[in-house]
Coordinates of C-alpha atoms in Angstrom, one line a residue:
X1 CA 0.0 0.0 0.0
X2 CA 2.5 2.3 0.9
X3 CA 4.6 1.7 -2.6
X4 CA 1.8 2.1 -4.5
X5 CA 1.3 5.5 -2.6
X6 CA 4.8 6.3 -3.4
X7 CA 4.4 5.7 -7.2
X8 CA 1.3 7.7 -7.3
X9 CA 3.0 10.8 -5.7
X10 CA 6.0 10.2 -8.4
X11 CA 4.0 9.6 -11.2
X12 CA 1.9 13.2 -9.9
X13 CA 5.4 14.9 -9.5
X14 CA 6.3 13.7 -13.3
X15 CA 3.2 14.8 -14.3
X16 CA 2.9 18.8 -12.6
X17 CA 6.7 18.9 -14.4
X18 CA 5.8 18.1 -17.5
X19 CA 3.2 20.6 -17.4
X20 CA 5.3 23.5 -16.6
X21 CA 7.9 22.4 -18.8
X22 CA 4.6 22.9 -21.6
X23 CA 3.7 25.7 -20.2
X24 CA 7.2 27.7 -19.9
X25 CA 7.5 27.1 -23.2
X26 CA 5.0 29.8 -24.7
X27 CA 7.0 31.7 -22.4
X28 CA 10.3 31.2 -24.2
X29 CA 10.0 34.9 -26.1
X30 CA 9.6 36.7 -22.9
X31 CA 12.3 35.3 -21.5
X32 CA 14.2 36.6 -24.1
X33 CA 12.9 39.7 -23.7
X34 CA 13.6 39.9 -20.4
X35 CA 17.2 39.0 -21.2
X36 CA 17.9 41.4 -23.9
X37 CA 16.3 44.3 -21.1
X38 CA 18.9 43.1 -18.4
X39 CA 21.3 43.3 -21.2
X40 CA 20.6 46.8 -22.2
X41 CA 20.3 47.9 -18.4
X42 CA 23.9 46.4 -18.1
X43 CA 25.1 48.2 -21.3
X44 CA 23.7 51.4 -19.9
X45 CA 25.0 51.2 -16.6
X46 CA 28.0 50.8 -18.3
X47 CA 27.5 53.4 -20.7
X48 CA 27.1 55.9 -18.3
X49 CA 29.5 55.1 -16.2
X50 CA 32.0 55.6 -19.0
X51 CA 30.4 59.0 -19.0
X52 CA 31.0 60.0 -16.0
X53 CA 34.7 58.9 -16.0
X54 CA 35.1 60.7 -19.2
X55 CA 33.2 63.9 -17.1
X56 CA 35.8 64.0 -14.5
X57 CA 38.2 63.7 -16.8
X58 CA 37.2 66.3 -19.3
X59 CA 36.7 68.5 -15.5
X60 CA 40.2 68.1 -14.7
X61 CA 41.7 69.2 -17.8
X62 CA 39.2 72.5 -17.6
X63 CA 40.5 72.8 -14.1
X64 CA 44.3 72.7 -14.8
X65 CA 43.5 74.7 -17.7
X66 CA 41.8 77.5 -15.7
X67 CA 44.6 77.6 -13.0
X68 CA 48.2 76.5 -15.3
X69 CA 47.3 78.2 -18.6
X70 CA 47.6 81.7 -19.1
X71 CA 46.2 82.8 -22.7
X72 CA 46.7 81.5 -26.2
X73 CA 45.0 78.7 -28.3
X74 CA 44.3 75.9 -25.5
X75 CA 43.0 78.8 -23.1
X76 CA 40.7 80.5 -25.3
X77 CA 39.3 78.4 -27.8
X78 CA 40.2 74.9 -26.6
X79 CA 38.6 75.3 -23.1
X80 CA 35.4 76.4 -24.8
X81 CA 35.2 73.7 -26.9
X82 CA 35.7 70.8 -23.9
X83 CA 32.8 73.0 -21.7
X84 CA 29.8 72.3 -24.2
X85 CA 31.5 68.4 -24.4
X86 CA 31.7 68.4 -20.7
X87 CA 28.1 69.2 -20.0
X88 CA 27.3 66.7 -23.0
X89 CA 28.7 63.9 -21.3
X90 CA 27.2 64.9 -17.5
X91 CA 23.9 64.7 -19.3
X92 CA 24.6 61.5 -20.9
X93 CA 25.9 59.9 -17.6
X94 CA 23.0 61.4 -15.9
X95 CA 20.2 60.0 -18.0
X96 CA 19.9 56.0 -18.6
X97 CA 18.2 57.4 -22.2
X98 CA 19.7 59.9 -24.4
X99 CA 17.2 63.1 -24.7
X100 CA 17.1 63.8 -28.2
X101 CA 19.2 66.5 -29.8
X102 CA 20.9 66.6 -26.5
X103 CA 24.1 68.3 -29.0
X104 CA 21.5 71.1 -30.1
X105 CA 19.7 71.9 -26.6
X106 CA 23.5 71.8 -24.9
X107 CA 24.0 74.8 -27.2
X108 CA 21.2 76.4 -26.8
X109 CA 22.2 76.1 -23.2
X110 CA 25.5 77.7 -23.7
X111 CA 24.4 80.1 -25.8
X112 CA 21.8 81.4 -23.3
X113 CA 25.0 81.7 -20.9
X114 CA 26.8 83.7 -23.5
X115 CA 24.0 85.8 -23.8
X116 CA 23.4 86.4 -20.2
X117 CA 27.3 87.8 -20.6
X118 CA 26.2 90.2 -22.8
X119 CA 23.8 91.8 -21.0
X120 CA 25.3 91.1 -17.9
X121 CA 23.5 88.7 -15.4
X122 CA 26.2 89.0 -13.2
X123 CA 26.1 92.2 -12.4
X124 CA 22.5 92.7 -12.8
X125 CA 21.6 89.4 -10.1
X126 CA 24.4 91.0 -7.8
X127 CA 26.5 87.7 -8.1
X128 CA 29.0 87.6 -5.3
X129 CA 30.4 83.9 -5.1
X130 CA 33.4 83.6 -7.1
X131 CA 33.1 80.2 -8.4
X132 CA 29.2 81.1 -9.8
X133 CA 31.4 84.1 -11.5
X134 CA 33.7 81.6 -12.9
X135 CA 30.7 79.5 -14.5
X136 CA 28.5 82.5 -15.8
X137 CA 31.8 84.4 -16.9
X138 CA 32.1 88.0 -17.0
X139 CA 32.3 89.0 -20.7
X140 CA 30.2 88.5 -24.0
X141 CA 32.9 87.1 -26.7
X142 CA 31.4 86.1 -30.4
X143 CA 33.9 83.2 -31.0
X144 CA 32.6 81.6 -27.3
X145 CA 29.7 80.8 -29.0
X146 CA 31.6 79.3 -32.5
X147 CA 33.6 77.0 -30.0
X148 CA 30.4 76.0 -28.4
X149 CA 28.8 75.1 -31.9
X150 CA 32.4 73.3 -32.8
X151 CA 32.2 71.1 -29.4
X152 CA 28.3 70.5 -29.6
X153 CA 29.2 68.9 -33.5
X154 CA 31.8 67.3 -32.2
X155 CA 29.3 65.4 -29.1
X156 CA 26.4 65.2 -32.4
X157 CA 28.7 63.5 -34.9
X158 CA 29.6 61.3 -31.9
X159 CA 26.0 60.8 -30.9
X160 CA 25.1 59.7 -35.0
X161 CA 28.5 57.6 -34.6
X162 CA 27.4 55.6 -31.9
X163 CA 23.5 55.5 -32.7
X164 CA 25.1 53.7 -36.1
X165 CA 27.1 51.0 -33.9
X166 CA 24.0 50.0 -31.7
X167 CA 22.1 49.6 -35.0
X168 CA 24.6 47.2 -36.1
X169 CA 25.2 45.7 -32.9
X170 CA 21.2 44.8 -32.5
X171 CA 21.1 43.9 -36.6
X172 CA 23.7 40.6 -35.6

């Protein structure tokens, strides 16, 4: 009596597996799904972590060139160009999705800034703190706002660069 208990409960086992072995199938594609999600949450992670290093980085060189360098081509033109690319890549290791035309609203951004030079926010909003000073800036200058456009290219071309390699990546 007691074996033919046992086989009963082994044959009922058998049987409950076998139906959610049938029924996991259907289930196959979301799994998959669900896989290529954690995948991408991975990637981004990642992704935006790499941002962030390349943030500080990009921070550091603006710092030493603020403090070490004195005029010329690097102070002038160069350290405009890395700001706009700076900002681009706080926003990018900020948000887990890229906003769109994040290249065009970071100029539009640093535009605005250029423009609150020229009429003189500073002044105006009685800005005492000397680093908020530093980030506003003090004077309007024309080719701030070419070196803005030339780094804000620079993050879209990299933005269309990258937006190809996903394509191909997810194409096989």
């Amino acid at each position: 009596w007691f074996l033919q208990l046992n086989l009963k409960a082994k044959f009922k086992r058998k049987a409950l597996r076998e139906k959610n072995l049938r029924e996991q199938k259907p289930n196959e594609p979301k799994d998959a799904v669900r896989h290529e999600q954690k995948l991408q949450t991975k990637q981004s992670v990642r992704t935006r972590l790499a941002f962030l290093a390349a943030a500080v980085l990009i921070l550091a060189v603006e710092i030493y060139i603020a403090i070490c360098v004195k005029g010329g081509f690097v102070r002038h033109y160069a350290g405009d160009v890395l700001a706009v690319i700076l900002l681009y890549a706080f926003v990018r290791a900020i948000f887990s999705v890229t906003p769109s035309n994040l290249a065009l609203k970071i100029f539009a951004f640093a535009a605005a800034l250029e423009l609150a030079q020229y009429f003189g926010a500073v002044q105006i909003l009685g800005i005492e703190n000397k680093i908020l000073k530093i980030m506003i800036g003090g004077t309007f200058d024309f080719t701030d706002l070419l070196c803005y456009a030339v780094g804000c290219v620079l993050a879209g071309v990299y933005e269309k660069f990258e937006s190809k390699n996903q394509q191909r990546r997810s194409d096989g």
